[in-house]
Amino acid sequence: MYTMLANVNGCSMLPDGRMVFTCSHWGKIKVFRIDGSEEFEMKNIGPLYDVVSIGNDTLVITSESEEKINVKSHSFGAALFNDNCLCYCAGKLGIQEIYLKEEFINNVISTEMSPHVYLAILHNTIYYTDMKTHSVTCIGTSCTAAGEHPYWTKWTFKDENVLKSPNGIAVDSIGSAYVSGSASCNVVVISNNGLFHKELLSKEDGLTHPGALHYDRSTNKLLVANSYDYAYLYNVNN
């Protein structure tokens, strides 16, 4: 579909099949119907990054500007633990979680992160990309009675011959990670143990500096957005 957007940093699919894109260049959000036609847009919101949907009528958007919920950090990629808990990259503060109703913030990982990190979550496992190091990391987490989050690295994938400047990331129901390579202009799927990978999409499929992507686990559809103008929706056969 032709999005007519520049610097698309985030995309998501609503339960009813509609698609949402954030445009940091013009500070707007666009929503498209399942047939690819534009439904509406919201303008002059500010610098936008990732977007996460909660049901058909609620969007959570990360931004570096002042927000309704002040997280006191530069926030980029985000993913939901559940309908009330959002996990996001907080740059120097690491990875944090925020309880949306209570507006309570908790540290998950206190290690400083690259400014441009995207996240995906499956159960108690967090996957994140790092464009600076050209790597994808999978970590396991748990929660103690004191609210602390011990974590451990399960695997790290790094192969610049396959994936350069990994950007958006999404995870299917069995833990396979789908990652867009902005510099390698492709989408690579990595097995849930990090040992195997396969290039799914490339320049030949129309990808030009792909950024955001989203995997709908209920329909096995993969939404991939180029940084400029075009986005593509695929059916995935697991």
PDB file of C-alpha atoms in Angstrom, residues 70-190:
ATOM      1  CA  ASN A  70       5.691  11.388  31.501  1.00  0.00           C
ATOM      2  CA  VAL A  71       8.280   8.613  31.473  1.00  0.00           C
ATOM      3  CA  LYS A  72      11.174  11.075  32.002  1.00  0.00           C
ATOM      4  CA  SER A  73      13.277   9.501  29.278  1.00  0.00           C
ATOM      5  CA  HIS A  74      13.749   9.367  25.537  1.00  0.00           C
ATOM      6  CA  SER A  75      11.520   6.396  24.635  1.00  0.00           C
ATOM      7  CA  PHE A  76      11.689   4.555  21.314  1.00  0.00           C
ATOM      8  CA  GLY A  77      10.570   0.970  20.682  1.00  0.00           C
ATOM      9  CA  ALA A  78       7.729  -0.445  22.762  1.00  0.00           C
ATOM     10  CA  ALA A  79       5.783  -3.666  23.265  1.00  0.00           C
ATOM     11  CA  LEU A  80       2.954  -4.811  25.506  1.00  0.00           C
ATOM     12  CA  PHE A  81       3.311  -7.297  28.348  1.00  0.00           C
ATOM     13  CA  ASN A  82      -0.474  -7.104  28.756  1.00  0.00           C
ATOM     14  CA  ASP A  83      -3.273  -4.556  28.293  1.00  0.00           C
ATOM     15  CA  ASN A  84      -2.046  -2.470  31.252  1.00  0.00           C
ATOM     16  CA  CYS A  85       1.734  -2.954  31.154  1.00  0.00           C
ATOM     17  CA  LEU A  86       3.916  -1.470  28.419  1.00  0.00           C
ATOM     18  CA  CYS A  87       7.613  -2.265  28.053  1.00  0.00           C
ATOM     19  CA  TYR A  88       9.771   0.302  26.249  1.00  0.00           C
ATOM     20  CA  CYS A  89      13.358   1.318  25.539  1.00  0.00           C
ATOM     21  CA  ALA A  90      14.423   4.253  27.711  1.00  0.00           C
ATOM     22  CA  GLY A  91      17.898   4.845  26.249  1.00  0.00           C
ATOM     23  CA  LYS A  92      20.429   5.447  29.027  1.00  0.00           C
ATOM     24  CA  LEU A  93      17.957   4.108  31.585  1.00  0.00           C
ATOM     25  CA  GLY A  94      17.751   0.737  29.823  1.00  0.00           C
ATOM     26  CA  ILE A  95      14.424  -1.042  29.368  1.00  0.00           C
ATOM     27  CA  GLN A  96      11.509  -0.019  31.558  1.00  0.00           C
ATOM     28  CA  GLU A  97       7.906  -1.032  32.057  1.00  0.00           C
ATOM     29  CA  ILE A  98       5.017   1.288  32.794  1.00  0.00           C
ATOM     30  CA  TYR A  99       1.642   0.368  34.204  1.00  0.00           C
ATOM     31  CA  LEU A 100      -0.678   2.529  32.133  1.00  0.00           C
ATOM     32  CA  LYS A 101      -3.569   2.907  34.558  1.00  0.00           C
ATOM     33  CA  GLU A 102      -1.423   3.566  37.614  1.00  0.00           C
ATOM     34  CA  GLU A 103       1.313   5.434  35.672  1.00  0.00           C
ATOM     35  CA  PHE A 104       3.863   3.472  37.703  1.00  0.00           C
ATOM     36  CA  ILE A 105       7.314   2.941  36.145  1.00  0.00           C
ATOM     37  CA  ASN A 106       9.646   0.073  36.966  1.00  0.00           C
ATOM     38  CA  ASN A 107      13.104  -0.891  35.669  1.00  0.00           C
ATOM     39  CA  VAL A 108      13.384  -4.183  33.791  1.00  0.00           C
ATOM     40  CA  ILE A 109      16.974  -3.818  32.571  1.00  0.00           C
ATOM     41  CA  SER A 110      19.149  -1.013  33.947  1.00  0.00           C
ATOM     42  CA  THR A 111      21.931  -1.396  31.374  1.00  0.00           C
ATOM     43  CA  GLU A 112      22.259   1.581  29.012  1.00  0.00           C
ATOM     44  CA  MET A 113      20.720   0.932  25.598  1.00  0.00           C
ATOM     45  CA  SER A 114      21.348   2.337  22.152  1.00  0.00           C
ATOM     46  CA  PRO A 115      19.019   5.271  21.344  1.00  0.00           C
ATOM     47  CA  HIS A 116      17.255   3.286  18.598  1.00  0.00           C
ATOM     48  CA  VAL A 117      16.095  -0.030  20.033  1.00  0.00           C
ATOM     49  CA  TYR A 118      12.928  -1.864  19.039  1.00  0.00           C
ATOM     50  CA  LEU A 119      11.310  -4.441  21.313  1.00  0.00           C
ATOM     51  CA  ALA A 120       9.106  -7.495  21.009  1.00  0.00           C
ATOM     52  CA  ILE A 121       7.728  -9.643  23.823  1.00  0.00           C
ATOM     53  CA  LEU A 122       6.462 -13.201  24.118  1.00  0.00           C
ATOM     54  CA  HIS A 123       5.462 -14.271  27.631  1.00  0.00           C
ATOM     55  CA  ASN A 124       8.506 -13.480  29.840  1.00  0.00           C
ATOM     56  CA  THR A 125      10.951 -13.218  26.959  1.00  0.00           C
ATOM     57  CA  ILE A 126      12.083  -9.875  25.513  1.00  0.00           C
ATOM     58  CA  TYR A 127      13.663  -9.531  22.084  1.00  0.00           C
ATOM     59  CA  TYR A 128      15.385  -6.314  21.030  1.00  0.00           C
ATOM     60  CA  THR A 129      17.382  -4.939  18.114  1.00  0.00           C
ATOM     61  CA  ASP A 130      20.444  -2.687  18.208  1.00  0.00           C
ATOM     62  CA  MET A 131      21.189  -0.824  14.985  1.00  0.00           C
ATOM     63  CA  LYS A 132      24.557   0.371  16.283  1.00  0.00           C
ATOM     64  CA  THR A 133      25.947  -3.127  16.875  1.00  0.00           C
ATOM     65  CA  HIS A 134      23.924  -4.817  14.088  1.00  0.00           C
ATOM     66  CA  SER A 135      22.638  -7.336  16.627  1.00  0.00           C
ATOM     67  CA  VAL A 136      19.440  -8.958  17.872  1.00  0.00           C
ATOM     68  CA  THR A 137      19.279 -10.119  21.492  1.00  0.00           C
ATOM     69  CA  CYS A 138      16.826 -12.393  23.289  1.00  0.00           C
ATOM     70  CA  ILE A 139      16.598 -12.235  27.088  1.00  0.00           C
ATOM     71  CA  GLY A 140      14.567 -14.145  29.644  1.00  0.00           C
ATOM     72  CA  THR A 141      13.033 -12.327  32.607  1.00  0.00           C
ATOM     73  CA  SER A 142      11.195 -13.133  35.798  1.00  0.00           C
ATOM     74  CA  CYS A 143       9.568 -11.052  38.513  1.00  0.00           C
ATOM     75  CA  THR A 144      10.299 -11.376  42.230  1.00  0.00           C
ATOM     76  CA  ALA A 145       7.940 -10.601  45.108  1.00  0.00           C
ATOM     77  CA  ALA A 146       9.845  -7.338  45.576  1.00  0.00           C
ATOM     78  CA  GLY A 147       9.064  -6.312  42.001  1.00  0.00           C
ATOM     79  CA  GLU A 148      12.618  -6.881  40.782  1.00  0.00           C
ATOM     80  CA  HIS A 149      13.307  -8.324  37.329  1.00  0.00           C
ATOM     81  CA  PRO A 150      16.233 -10.761  37.161  1.00  0.00           C
ATOM     82  CA  TYR A 151      17.161 -11.337  33.529  1.00  0.00           C
ATOM     83  CA  TRP A 152      19.573 -13.433  31.508  1.00  0.00           C
ATOM     84  CA  THR A 153      20.670 -13.484  27.874  1.00  0.00           C
ATOM     85  CA  LYS A 154      19.328 -16.486  25.967  1.00  0.00           C
ATOM     86  CA  TRP A 155      21.046 -15.684  22.682  1.00  0.00           C
ATOM     87  CA  THR A 156      22.421 -12.903  20.488  1.00  0.00           C
ATOM     88  CA  PHE A 157      22.320 -12.961  16.695  1.00  0.00           C
ATOM     89  CA  LYS A 158      24.884 -10.926  14.761  1.00  0.00           C
ATOM     90  CA  ASP A 159      25.824 -11.509  11.110  1.00  0.00           C
ATOM     91  CA  GLU A 160      26.341  -8.403   8.997  1.00  0.00           C
ATOM     92  CA  ASN A 161      26.422 -10.533   5.854  1.00  0.00           C
ATOM     93  CA  VAL A 162      22.779 -11.326   6.573  1.00  0.00           C
ATOM     94  CA  LEU A 163      21.402  -8.413   8.587  1.00  0.00           C
ATOM     95  CA  LYS A 164      22.631  -4.817   8.752  1.00  0.00           C
ATOM     96  CA  SER A 165      21.127  -2.104  10.950  1.00  0.00           C
ATOM     97  CA  PRO A 166      18.352  -4.279  12.410  1.00  0.00           C
ATOM     98  CA  ASN A 167      15.355  -2.110  13.076  1.00  0.00           C
ATOM     99  CA  GLY A 168      11.816  -3.308  13.689  1.00  0.00           C
ATOM    100  CA  ILE A 169      11.212  -6.653  15.368  1.00  0.00           C
ATOM    101  CA  ALA A 170       8.185  -8.867  15.944  1.00  0.00           C
ATOM    102  CA  VAL A 171       7.684 -12.362  17.345  1.00  0.00           C
ATOM    103  CA  ASP A 172       5.264 -15.120  16.392  1.00  0.00           C
ATOM    104  CA  SER A 173       3.538 -17.545  18.751  1.00  0.00           C
ATOM    105  CA  ILE A 174       6.471 -20.011  18.831  1.00  0.00           C
ATOM    106  CA  GLY A 175       9.141 -17.380  19.492  1.00  0.00           C
ATOM    107  CA  SER A 176      10.560 -16.924  15.999  1.00  0.00           C
ATOM    108  CA  ALA A 177      11.774 -13.329  15.578  1.00  0.00           C
ATOM    109  CA  TYR A 178      11.079 -11.336  12.410  1.00  0.00           C
ATOM    110  CA  VAL A 179      13.568  -8.491  11.977  1.00  0.00           C
ATOM    111  CA  SER A 180      13.847  -5.740   9.371  1.00  0.00           C
ATOM    112  CA  GLY A 181      17.326  -4.772   8.189  1.00  0.00           C
ATOM    113  CA  SER A 182      17.355  -1.087   7.322  1.00  0.00           C
ATOM    114  CA  ALA A 183      20.787  -1.132   5.652  1.00  0.00           C
ATOM    115  CA  SER A 184      20.515  -4.664   4.229  1.00  0.00           C
ATOM    116  CA  CYS A 185      16.993  -3.891   2.909  1.00  0.00           C
ATOM    117  CA  ASN A 186      15.513  -7.202   3.994  1.00  0.00           C
ATOM    118  CA  VAL A 187      13.478  -9.088   6.566  1.00  0.00           C
ATOM    119  CA  VAL A 188      15.119 -12.029   8.315  1.00  0.00           C
ATOM    120  CA  VAL A 189      13.433 -14.611  10.539  1.00  0.00           C
ATOM    121  CA  ILE A 190      15.498 -16.040  13.418  1.00  0.00           C
TER     122      ILE A 190
END
